[in-house]
CSV table of N, CA and C in Angstrom, one decimal:
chain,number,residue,atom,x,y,z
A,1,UNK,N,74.6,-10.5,-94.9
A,1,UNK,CA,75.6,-11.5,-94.9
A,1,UNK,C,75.1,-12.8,-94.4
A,2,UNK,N,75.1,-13.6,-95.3
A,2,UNK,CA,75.2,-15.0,-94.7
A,2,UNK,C,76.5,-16.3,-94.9
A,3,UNK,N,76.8,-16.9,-93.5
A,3,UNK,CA,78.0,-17.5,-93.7
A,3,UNK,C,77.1,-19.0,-93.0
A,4,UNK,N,77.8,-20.3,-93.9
A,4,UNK,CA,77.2,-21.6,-93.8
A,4,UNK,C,78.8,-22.5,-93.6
A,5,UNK,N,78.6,-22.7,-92.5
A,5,UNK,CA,79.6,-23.9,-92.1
A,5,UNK,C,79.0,-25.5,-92.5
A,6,UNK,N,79.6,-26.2,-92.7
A,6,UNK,CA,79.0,-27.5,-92.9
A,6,UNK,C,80.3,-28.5,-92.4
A,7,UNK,N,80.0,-29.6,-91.9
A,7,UNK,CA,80.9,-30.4,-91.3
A,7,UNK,C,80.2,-31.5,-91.2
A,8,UNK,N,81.0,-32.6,-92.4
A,8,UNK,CA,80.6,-33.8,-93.2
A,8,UNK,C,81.7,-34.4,-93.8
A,9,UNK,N,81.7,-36.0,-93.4
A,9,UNK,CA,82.4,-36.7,-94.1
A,9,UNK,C,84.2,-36.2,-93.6
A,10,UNK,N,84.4,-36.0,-92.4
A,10,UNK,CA,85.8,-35.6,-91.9
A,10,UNK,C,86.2,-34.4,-92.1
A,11,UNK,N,85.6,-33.4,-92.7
A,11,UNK,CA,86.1,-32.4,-93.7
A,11,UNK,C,85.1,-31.0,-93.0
A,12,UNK,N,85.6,-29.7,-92.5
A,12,UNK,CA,85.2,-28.7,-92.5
A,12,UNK,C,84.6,-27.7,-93.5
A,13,UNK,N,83.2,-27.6,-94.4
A,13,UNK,CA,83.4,-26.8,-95.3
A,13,UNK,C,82.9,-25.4,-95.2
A,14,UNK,N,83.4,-24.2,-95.6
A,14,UNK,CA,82.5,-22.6,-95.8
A,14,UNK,C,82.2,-22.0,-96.6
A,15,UNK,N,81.2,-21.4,-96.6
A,15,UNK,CA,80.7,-20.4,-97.9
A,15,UNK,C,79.8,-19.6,-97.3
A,16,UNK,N,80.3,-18.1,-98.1
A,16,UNK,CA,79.9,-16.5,-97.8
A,16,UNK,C,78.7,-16.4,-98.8
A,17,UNK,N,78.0,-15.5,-98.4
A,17,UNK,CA,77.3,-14.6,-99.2
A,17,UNK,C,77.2,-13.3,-98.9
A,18,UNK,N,76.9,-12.7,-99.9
A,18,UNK,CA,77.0,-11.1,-99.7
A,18,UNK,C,75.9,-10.5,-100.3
A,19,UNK,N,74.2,-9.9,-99.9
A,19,UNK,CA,73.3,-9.4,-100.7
A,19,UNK,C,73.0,-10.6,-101.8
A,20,UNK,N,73.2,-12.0,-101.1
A,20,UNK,CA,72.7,-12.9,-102.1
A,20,UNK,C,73.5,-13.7,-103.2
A,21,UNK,N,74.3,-13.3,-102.9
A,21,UNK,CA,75.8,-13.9,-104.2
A,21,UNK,C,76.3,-14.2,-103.4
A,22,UNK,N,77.0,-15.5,-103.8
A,22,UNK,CA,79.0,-15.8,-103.2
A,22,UNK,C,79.8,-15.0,-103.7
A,23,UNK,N,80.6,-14.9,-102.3
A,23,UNK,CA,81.6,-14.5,-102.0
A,23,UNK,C,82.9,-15.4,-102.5
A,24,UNK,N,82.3,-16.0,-102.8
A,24,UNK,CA,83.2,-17.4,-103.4
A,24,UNK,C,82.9,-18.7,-103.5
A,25,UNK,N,84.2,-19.6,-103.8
A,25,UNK,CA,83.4,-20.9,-103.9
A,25,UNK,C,83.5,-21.7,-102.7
A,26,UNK,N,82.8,-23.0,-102.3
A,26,UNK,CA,82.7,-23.7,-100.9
A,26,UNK,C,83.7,-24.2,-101.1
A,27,UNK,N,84.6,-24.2,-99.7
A,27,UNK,CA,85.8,-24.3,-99.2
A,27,UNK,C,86.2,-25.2,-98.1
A,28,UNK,N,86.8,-25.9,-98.4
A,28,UNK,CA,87.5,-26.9,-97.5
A,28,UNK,C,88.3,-26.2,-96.8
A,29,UNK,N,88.2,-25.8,-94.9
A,29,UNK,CA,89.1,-25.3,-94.1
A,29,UNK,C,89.3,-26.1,-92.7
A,30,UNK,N,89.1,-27.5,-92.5
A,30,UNK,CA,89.7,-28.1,-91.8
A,30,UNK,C,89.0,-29.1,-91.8
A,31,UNK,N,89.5,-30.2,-91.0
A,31,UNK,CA,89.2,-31.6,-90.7
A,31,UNK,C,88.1,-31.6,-89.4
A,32,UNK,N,87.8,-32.2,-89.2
A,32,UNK,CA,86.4,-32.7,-88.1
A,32,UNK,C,86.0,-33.9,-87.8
A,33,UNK,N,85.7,-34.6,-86.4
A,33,UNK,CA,85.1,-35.9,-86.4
A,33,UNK,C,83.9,-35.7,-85.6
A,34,UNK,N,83.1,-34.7,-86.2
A,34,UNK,CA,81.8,-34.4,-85.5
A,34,UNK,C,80.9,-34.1,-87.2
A,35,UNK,N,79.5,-33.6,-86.9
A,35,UNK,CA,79.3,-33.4,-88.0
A,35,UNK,C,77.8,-32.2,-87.8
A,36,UNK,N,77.8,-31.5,-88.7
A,36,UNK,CA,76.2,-30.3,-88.6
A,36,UNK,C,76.5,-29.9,-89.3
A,37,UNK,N,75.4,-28.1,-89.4
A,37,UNK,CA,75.9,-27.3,-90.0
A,37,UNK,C,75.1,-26.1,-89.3
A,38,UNK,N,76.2,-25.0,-89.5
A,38,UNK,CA,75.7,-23.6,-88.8
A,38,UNK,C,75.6,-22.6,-89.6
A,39,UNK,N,74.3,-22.0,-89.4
A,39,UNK,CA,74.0,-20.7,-90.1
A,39,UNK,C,74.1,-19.5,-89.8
A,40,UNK,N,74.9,-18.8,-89.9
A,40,UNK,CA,74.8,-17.1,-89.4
A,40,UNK,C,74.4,-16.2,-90.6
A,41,UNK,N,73.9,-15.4,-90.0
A,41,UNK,CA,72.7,-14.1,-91.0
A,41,UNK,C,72.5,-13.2,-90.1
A,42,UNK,N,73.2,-11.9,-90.7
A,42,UNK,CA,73.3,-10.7,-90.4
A,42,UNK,C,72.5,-10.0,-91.6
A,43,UNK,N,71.1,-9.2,-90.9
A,43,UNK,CA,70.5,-8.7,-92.5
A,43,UNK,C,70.7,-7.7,-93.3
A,44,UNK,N,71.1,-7.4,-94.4
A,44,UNK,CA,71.3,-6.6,-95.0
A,44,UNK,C,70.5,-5.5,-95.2
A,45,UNK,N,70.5,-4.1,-94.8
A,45,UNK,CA,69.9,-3.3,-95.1
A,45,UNK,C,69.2,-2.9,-96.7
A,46,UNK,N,69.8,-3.1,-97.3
A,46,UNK,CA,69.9,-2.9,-98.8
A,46,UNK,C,68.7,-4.1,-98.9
A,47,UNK,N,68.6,-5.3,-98.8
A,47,UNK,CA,67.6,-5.7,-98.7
A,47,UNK,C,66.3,-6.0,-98.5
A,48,UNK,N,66.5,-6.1,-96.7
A,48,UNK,CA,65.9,-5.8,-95.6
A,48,UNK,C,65.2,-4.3,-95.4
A,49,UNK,N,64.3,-3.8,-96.2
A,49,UNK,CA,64.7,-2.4,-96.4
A,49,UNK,C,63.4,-2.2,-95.7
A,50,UNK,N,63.1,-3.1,-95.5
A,50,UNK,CA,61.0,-2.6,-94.2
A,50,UNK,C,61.6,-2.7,-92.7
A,51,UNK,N,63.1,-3.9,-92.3
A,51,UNK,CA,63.2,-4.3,-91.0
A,51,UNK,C,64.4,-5.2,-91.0
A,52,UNK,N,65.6,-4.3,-90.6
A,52,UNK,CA,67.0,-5.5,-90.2
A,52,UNK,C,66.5,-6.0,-88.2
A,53,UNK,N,65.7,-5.6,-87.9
A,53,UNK,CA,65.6,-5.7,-86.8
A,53,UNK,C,64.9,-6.7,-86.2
A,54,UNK,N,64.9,-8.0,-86.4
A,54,UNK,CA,64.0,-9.4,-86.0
A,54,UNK,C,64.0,-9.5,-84.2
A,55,UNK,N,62.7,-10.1,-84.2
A,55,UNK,CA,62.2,-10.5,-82.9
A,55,UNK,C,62.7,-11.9,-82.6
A,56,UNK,N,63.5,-11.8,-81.4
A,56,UNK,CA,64.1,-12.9,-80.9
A,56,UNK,C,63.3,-14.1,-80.5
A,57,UNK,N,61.5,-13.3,-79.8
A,57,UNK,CA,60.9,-14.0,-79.2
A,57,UNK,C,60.2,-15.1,-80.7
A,58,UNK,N,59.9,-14.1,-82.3
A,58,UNK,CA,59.4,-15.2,-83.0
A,58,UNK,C,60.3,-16.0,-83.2
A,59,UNK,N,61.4,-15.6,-84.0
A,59,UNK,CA,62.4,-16.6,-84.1
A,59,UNK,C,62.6,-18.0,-82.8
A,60,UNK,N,62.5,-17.3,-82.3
A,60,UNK,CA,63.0,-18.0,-81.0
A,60,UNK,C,61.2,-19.6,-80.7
A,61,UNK,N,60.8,-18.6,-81.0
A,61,UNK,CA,59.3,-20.2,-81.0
A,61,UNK,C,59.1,-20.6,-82.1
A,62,UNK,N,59.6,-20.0,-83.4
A,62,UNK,CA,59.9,-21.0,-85.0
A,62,UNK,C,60.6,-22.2,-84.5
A,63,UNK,N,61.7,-21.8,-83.8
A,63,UNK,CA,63.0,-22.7,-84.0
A,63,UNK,C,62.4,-24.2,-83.5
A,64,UNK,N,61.7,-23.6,-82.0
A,64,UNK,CA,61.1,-24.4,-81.3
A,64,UNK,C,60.1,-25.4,-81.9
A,65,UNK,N,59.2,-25.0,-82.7
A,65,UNK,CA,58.3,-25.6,-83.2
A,65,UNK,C,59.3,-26.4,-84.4
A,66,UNK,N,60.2,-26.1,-84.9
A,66,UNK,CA,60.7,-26.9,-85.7
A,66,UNK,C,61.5,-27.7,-85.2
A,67,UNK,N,62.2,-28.0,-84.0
A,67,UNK,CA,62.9,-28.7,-83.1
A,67,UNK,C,61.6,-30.0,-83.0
A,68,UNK,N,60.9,-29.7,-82.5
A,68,UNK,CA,59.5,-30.7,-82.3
A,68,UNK,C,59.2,-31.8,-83.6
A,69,UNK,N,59.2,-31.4,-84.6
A,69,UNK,CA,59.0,-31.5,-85.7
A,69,UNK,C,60.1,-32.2,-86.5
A,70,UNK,N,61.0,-32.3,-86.0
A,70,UNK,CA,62.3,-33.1,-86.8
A,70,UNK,C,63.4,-33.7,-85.5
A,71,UNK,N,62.9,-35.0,-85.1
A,71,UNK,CA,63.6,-35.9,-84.3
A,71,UNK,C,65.1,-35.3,-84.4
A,72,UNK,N,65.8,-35.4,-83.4
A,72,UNK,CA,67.4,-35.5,-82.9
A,72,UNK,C,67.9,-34.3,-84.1
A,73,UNK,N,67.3,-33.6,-84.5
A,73,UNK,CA,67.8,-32.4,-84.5
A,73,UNK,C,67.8,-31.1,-83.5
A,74,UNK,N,69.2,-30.7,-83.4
A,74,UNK,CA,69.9,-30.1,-82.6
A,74,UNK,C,70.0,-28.3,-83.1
A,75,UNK,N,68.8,-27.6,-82.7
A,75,UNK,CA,68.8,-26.2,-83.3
A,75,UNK,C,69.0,-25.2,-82.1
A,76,UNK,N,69.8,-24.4,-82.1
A,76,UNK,CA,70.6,-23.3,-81.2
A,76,UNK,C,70.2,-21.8,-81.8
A,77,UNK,N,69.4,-20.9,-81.1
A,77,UNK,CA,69.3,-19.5,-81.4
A,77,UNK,C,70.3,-18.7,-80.9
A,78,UNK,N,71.0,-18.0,-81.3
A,78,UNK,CA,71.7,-16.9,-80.1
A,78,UNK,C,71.9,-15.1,-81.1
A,79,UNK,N,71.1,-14.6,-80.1
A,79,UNK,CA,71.1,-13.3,-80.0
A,79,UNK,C,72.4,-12.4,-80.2
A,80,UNK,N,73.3,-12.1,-80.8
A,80,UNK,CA,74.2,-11.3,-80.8
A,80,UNK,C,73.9,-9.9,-80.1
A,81,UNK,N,72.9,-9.4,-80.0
A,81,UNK,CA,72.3,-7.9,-79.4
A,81,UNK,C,72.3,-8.1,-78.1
A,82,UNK,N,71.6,-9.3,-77.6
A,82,UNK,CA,71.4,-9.6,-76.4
A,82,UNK,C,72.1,-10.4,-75.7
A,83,UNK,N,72.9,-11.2,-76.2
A,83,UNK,CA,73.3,-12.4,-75.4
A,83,UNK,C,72.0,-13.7,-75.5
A,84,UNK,N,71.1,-13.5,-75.7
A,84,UNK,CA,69.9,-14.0,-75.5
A,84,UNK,C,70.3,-15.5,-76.3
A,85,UNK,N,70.3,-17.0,-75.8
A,85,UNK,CA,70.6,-18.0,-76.6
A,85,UNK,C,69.2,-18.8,-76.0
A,86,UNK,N,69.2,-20.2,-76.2
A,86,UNK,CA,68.8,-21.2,-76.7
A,86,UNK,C,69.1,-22.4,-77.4
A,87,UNK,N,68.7,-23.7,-76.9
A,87,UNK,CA,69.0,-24.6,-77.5
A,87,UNK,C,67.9,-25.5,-77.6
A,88,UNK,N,67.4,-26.2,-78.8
A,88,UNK,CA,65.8,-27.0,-78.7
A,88,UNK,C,66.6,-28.3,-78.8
A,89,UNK,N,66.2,-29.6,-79.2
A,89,UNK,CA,66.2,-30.7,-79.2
A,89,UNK,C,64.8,-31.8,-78.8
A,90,UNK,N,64.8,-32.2,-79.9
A,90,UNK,CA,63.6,-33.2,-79.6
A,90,UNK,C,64.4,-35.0,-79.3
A,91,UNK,N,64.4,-35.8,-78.4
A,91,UNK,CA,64.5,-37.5,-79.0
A,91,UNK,C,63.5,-38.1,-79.5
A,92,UNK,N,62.3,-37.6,-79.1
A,92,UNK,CA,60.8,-38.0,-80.1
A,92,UNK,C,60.5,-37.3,-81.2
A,93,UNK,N,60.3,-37.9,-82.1
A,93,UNK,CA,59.3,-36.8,-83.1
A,93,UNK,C,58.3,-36.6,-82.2
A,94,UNK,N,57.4,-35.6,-82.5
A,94,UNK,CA,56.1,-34.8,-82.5
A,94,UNK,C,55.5,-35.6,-82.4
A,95,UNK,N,55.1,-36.6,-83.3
A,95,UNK,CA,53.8,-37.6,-83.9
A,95,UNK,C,54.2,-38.9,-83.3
A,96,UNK,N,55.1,-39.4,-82.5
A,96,UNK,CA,55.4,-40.0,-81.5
A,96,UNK,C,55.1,-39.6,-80.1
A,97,UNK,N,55.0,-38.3,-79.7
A,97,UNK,CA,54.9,-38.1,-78.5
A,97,UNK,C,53.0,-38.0,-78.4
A,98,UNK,N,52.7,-37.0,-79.5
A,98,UNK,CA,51.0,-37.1,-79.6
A,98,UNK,C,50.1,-39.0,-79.6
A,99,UNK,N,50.8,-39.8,-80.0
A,99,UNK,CA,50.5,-40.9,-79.9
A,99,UNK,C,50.5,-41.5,-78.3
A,100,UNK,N,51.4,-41.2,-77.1
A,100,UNK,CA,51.4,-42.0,-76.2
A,100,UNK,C,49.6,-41.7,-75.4
């Protein structure tokens, strides 16, 4: 299962997936004066069929390395098994801070 929130332009939008297909079409369900978007992914066995069971710790230094890597984006891990969260943030790019 994957569910994608998006919040743009005043407007709240969602959309399901199920084993890869929508669950329907992207949906307007409320207003907003903030703006992102959030990813949740629960893996499906049926396709995940070597490992539904991801390591927090790679995920968890992906995120990081990509936080670095893309200025004033705001990326949040959280563990549903564990409680285990996280939040990265860079105000520098990467190639700004290797420069000083």
């Amino acid at each position: 299962m994957l569910e994608v929130e998006i919040k743009q332009n005043g407007q709240v939008f969602q959309m399901r997936f199920e084993q890869g297909k929508p669950t329907g079409p992207l949906t307007i369900v409320g207003k907003t004066k903030s703006r992102g978007t959030k990813v949740t992914f629960k893996p499906d066995p049926e396709i995940f069929k070597e490992t539904v069971d991801f390591s927090y710790d790679v995920l968890s230094q992906r995120l990081r390395e990509l936080a670095f890597l893309n200025r004033g984006l705001k990326i949040t891990i959280l563990d549903e098994r564990s409680d285990k969260n996280q939040e990265f943030f860079m105000k520098a790019a990467l190639f700004l801070l290797l420069s000083i």
